[in-house]
Backbone as numpy.savetxt, mean C-alpha at the origin, in Angstrom:
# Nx Ny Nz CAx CAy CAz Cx Cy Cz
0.36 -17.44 -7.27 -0.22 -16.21 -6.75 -0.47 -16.37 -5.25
0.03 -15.38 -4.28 0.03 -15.37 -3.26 -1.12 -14.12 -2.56
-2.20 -14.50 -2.03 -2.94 -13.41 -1.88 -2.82 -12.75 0.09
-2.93 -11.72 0.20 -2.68 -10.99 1.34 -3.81 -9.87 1.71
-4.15 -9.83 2.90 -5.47 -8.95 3.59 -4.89 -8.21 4.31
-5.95 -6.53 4.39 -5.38 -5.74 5.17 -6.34 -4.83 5.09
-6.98 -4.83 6.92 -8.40 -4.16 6.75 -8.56 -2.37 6.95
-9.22 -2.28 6.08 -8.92 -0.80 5.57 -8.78 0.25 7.33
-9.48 -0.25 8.07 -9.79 0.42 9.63 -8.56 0.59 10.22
-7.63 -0.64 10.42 -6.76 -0.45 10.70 -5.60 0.17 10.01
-5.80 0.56 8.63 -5.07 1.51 7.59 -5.56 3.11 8.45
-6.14 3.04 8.51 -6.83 4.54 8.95 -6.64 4.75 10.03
-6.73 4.37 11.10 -6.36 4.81 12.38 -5.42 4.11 13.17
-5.28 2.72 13.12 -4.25 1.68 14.05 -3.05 2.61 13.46
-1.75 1.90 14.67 -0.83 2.52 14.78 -0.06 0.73 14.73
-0.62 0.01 14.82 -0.47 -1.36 14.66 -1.41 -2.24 13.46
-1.10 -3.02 12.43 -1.63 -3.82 10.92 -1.22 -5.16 11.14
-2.20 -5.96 11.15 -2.08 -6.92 10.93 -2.07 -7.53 8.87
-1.20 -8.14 8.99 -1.64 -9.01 7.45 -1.24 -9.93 7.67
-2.98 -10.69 6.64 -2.89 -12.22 6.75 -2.79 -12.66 5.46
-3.24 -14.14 5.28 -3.36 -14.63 4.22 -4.95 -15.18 4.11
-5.35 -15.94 3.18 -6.97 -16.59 2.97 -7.14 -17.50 4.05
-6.00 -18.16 4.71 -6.64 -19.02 6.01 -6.73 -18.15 7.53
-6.66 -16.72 7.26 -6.65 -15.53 8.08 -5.62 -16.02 9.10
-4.31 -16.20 8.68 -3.45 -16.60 9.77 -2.19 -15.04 9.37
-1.22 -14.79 10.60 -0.75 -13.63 10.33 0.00 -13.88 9.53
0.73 -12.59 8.73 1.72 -12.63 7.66 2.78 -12.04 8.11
2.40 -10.65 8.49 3.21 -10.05 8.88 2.45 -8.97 9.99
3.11 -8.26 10.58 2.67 -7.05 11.94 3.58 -5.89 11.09
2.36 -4.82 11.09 3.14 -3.76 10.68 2.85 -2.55 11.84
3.86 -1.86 12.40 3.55 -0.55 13.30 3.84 0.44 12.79
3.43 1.93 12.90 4.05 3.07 12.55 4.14 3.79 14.00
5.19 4.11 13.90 5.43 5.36 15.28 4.70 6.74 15.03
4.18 6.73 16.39 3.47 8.02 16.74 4.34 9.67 16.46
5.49 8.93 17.08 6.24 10.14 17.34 6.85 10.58 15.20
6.89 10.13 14.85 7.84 9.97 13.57 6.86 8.81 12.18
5.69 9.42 11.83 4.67 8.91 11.13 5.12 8.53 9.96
5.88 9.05 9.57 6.31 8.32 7.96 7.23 6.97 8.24
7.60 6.78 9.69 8.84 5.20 9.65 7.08 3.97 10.21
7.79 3.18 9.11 6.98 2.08 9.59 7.69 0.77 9.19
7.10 -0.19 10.10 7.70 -0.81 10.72 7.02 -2.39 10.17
8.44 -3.39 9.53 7.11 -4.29 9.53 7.93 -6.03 10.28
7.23 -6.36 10.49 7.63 -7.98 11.71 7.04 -9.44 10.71
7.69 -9.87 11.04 7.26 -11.21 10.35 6.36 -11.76 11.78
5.81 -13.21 11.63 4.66 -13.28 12.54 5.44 -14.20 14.08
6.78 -14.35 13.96 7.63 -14.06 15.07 8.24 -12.78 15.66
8.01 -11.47 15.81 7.64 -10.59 16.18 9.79 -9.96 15.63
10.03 -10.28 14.34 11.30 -10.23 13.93 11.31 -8.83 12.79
12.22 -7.95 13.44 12.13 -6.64 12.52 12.56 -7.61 10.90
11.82 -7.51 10.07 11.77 -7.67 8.78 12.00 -6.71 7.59
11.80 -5.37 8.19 11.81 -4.43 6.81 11.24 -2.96 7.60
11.39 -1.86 6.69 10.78 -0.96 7.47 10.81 0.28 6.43
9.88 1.13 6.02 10.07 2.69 5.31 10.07 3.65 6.32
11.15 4.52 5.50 11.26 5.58 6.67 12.03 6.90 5.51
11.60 8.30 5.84 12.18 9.12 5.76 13.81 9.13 5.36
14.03 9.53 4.34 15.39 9.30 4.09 15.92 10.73 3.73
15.46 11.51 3.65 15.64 13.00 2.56 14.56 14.24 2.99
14.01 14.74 3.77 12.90 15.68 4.36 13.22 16.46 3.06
14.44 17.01 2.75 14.53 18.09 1.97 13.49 18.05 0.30
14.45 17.14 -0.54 13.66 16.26 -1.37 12.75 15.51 -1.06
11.95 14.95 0.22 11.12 14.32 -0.31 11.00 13.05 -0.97
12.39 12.07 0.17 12.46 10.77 -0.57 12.50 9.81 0.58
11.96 8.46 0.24 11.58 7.63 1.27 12.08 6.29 1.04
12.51 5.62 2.11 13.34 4.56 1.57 12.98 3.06 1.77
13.21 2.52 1.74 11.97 0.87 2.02 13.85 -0.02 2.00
13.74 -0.56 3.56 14.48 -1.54 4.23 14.26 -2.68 4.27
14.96 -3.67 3.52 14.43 -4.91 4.01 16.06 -5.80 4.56
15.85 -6.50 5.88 16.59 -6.78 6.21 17.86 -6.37 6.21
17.96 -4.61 6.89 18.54 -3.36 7.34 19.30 -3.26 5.74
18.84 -3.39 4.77 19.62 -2.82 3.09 18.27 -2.31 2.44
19.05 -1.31 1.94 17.97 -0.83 1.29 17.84 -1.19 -0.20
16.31 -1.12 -0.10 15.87 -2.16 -1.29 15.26 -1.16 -2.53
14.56 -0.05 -1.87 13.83 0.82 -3.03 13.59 2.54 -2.57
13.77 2.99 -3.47 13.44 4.39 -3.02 12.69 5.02 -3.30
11.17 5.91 -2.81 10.24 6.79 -3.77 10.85 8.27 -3.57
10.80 8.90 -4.55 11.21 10.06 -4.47 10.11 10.74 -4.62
9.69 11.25 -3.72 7.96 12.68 -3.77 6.70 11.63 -3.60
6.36 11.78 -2.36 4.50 11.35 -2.45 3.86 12.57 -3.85
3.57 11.46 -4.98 2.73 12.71 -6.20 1.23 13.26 -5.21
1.70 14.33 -5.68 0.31 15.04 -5.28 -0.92 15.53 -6.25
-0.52 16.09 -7.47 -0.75 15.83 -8.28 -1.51 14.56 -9.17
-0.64 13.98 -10.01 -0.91 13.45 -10.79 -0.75 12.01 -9.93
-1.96 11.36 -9.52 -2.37 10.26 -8.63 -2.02 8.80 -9.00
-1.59 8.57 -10.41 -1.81 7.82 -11.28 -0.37 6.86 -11.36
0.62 7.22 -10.71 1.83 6.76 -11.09 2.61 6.98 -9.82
3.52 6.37 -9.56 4.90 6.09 -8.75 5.49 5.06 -9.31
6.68 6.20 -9.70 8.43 4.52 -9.41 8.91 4.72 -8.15
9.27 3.18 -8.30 10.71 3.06 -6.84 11.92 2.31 -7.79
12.54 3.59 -6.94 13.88 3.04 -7.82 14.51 2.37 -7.04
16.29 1.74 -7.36 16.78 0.79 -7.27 16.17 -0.73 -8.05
15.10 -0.50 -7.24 14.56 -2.04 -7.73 13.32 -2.01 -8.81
13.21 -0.98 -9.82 12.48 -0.32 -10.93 11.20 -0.98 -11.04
10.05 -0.71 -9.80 8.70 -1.09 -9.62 7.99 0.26 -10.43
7.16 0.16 -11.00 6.38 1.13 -11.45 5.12 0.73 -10.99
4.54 1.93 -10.60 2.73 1.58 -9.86 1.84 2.68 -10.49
0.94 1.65 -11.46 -0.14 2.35 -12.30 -1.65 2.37 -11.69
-2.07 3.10 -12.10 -3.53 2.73 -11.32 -4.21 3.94 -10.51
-5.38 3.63 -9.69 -5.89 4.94 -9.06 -5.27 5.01 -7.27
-4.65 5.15 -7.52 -3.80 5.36 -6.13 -4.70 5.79 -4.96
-5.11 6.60 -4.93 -6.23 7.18 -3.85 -7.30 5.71 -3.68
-7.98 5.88 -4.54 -8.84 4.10 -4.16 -7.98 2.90 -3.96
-6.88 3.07 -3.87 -5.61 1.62 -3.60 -6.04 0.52 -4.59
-6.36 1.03 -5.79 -6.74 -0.09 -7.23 -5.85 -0.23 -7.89
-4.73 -0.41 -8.19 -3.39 0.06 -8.72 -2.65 -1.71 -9.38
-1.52 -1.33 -10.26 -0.52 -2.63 -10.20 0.36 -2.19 -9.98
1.43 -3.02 -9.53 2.43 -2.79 -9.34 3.88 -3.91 -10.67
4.64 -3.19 -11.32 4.83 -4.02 -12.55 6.71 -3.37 -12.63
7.23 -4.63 -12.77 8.89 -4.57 -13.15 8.99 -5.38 -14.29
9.55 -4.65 -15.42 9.88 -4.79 -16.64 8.96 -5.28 -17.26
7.61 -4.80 -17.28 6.32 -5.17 -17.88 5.59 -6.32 -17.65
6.34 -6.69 -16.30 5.74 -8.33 -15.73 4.99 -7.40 -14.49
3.86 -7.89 -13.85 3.01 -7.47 -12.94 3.56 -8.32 -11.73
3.95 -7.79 -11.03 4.87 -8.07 -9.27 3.56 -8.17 -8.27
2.82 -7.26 -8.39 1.90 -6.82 -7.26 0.33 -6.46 -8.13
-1.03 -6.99 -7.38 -2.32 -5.35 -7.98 -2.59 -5.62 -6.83
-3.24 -4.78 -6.19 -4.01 -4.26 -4.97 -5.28 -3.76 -5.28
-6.03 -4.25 -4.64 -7.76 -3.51 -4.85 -8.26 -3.79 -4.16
-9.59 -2.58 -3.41 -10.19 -2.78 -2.72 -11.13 -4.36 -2.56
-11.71 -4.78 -0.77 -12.11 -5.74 -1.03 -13.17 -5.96 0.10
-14.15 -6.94 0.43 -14.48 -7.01 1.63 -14.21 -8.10 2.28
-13.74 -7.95 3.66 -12.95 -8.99 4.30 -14.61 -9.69 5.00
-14.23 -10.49 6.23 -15.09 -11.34 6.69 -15.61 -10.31 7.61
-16.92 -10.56 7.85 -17.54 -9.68 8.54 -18.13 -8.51 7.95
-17.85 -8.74 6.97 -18.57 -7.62 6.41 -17.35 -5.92 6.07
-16.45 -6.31 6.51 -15.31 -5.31 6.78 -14.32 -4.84 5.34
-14.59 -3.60 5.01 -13.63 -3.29 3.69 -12.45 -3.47 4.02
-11.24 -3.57 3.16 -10.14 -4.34 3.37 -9.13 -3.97 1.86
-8.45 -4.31 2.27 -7.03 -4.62 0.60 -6.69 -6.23 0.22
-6.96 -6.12 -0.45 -6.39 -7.41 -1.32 -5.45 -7.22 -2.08
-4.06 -7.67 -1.89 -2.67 -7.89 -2.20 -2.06 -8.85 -3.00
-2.34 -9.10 -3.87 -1.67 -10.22 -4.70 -0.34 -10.03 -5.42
0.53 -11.03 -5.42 1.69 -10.81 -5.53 2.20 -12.39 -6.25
2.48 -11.92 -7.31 2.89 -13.24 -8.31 4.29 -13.94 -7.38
5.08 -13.49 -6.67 6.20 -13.97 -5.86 6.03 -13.34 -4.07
5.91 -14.49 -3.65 5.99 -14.09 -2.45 7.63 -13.69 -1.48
8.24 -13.85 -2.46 9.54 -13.01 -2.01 9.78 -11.58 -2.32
8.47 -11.03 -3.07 8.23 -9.28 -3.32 7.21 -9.04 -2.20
6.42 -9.88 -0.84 5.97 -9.50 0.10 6.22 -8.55 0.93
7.12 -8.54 1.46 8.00 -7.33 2.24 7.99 -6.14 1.74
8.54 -5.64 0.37 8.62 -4.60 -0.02 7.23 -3.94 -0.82
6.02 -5.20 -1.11 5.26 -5.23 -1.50 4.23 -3.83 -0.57
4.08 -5.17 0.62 2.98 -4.92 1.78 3.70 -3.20 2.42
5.13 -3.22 2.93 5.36 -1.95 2.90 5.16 -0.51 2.37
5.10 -1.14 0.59 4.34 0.11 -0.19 3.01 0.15 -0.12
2.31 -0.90 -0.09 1.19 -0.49 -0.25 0.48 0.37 1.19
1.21 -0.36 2.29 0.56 0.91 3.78 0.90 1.74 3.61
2.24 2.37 3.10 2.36 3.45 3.04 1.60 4.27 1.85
1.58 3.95 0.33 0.61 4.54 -0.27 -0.91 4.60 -0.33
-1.14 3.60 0.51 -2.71 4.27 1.34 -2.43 5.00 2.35
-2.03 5.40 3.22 -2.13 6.45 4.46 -1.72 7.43 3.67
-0.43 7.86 2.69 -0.02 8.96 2.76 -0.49 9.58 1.41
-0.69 9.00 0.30 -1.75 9.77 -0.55 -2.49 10.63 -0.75
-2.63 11.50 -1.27 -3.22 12.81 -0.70 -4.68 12.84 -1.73
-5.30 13.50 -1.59 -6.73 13.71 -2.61 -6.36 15.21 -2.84
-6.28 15.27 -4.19 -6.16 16.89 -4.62 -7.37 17.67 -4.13
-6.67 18.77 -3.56 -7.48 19.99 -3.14 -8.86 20.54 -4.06
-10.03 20.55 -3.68 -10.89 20.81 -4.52 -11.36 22.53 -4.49
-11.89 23.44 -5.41 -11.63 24.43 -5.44 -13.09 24.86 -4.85
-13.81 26.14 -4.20 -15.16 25.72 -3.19 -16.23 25.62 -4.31
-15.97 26.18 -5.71 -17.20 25.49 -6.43 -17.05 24.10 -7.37
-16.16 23.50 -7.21 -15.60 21.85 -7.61 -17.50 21.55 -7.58
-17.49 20.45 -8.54 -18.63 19.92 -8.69 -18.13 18.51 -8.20
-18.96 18.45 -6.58 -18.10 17.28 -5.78 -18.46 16.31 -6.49
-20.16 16.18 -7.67 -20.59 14.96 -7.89 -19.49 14.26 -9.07
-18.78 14.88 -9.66 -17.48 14.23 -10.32 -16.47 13.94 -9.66
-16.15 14.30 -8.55 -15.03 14.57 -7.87 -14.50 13.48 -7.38
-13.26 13.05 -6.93 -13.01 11.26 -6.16 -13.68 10.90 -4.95
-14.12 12.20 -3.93 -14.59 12.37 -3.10 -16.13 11.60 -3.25
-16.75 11.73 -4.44 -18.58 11.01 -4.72 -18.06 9.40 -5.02
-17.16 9.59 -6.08 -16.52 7.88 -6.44 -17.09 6.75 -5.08
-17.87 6.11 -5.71 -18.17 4.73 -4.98 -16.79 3.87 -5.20
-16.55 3.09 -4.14 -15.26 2.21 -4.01 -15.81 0.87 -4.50
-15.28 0.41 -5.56 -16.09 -1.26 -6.15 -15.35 -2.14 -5.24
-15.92 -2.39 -3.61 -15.92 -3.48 -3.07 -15.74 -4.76 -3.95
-15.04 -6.00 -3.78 -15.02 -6.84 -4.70 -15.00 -7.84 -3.41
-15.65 -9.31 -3.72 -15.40 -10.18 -2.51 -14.29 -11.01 -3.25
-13.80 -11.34 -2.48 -12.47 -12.43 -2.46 -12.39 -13.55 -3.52
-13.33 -13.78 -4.41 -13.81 -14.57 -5.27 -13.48 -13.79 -6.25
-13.89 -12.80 -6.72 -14.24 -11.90 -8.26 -12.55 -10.86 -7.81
-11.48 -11.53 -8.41 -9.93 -11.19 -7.84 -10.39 -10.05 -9.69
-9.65 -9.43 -9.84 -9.40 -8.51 -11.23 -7.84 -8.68 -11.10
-7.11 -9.51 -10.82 -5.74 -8.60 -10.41 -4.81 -10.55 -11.19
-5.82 -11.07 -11.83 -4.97 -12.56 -12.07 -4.76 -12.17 -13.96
């Protein structure tokens, strides 16, 4: 098991991600362009294009995940809807879980590849925790998961929604780096 950090702040606003590992050394550099928000970009920690998602289909609504300029997987539709599920095809990842809170697994042919869940990094700082039974599913791993935290949507609530059920009240179960759910 290979574990990977990625602090929620820089999910949210950087235009630049660092990910490390438990000895907080880099993993990889991920950027997204300003101009063109859905391509992102990811570097190994010699500053070496490694992989990248990007727009493949505006029409449909399909997005493609590069690793070492071939393409490796495809999502077809950010769900808007039903929060709970994404495949990528080609390489038949299925991702179960609460997508919006980034609590999710990620699982090929009923073997678990990837879980992600919230976490708190050092300092006190919320964060992702990335575990990944093969660290040769890193790349395509860490790629999905920035992208299905930024682009995820929270279903529209209607103006008398009772917010106190709503995902919006949901407390996020911080977990520290010790208490993993994902082994």
């Amino acid at each position: 098991m290979m574990n990977l950090y990625i602090r929620k702040a820089d999910l949210a606003v950087g235009n630049i991600l660092v990910v490390i590992n438990q000895n907080k050394e880099t993993i990889f550099i991920a950027s997204r362009d300003k101009k063109n928000p859905f391509l992102i970009k990811l570097y190994n920690r010699l500053n070496t294009l490694i992989g990248e998602i990007k727009l493949k289909n505006n029409f449909l609504k399909i997005y493609s995940i590069e690793i070492n300029g071939e393409e490796k997987a495809t999502i077809n539709a950010i769900p808007m809807l039903d929060l709970k599920y994404v495949h990528l095809s080609k390489i038949n990842w299925n991702v179960t879980g609460n997508l919006v809170m980034s609590d999710y697994h990620v699982t090929k042919e009923g073997k678990e590849i990837l879980c992600v869940q919230p976490t708190i990094l050092a300092q006190g700082h919320p964060g992702l925790e990335l575990d990944f039974a093969n660290m040769d599913d890193g790349p395509v791993g860490t790629l999905l998961t920035i992208f299905l935290n930024k682009y995820i949507k929270l279903p529209t609530l209607t103006p008398n929604a009772d917010l106190d059920n709503s995902l919006l009240k949901n407390k996020i179960p911080y977990l520290n780096n010790f208490k993993s759910k994902c082994n």
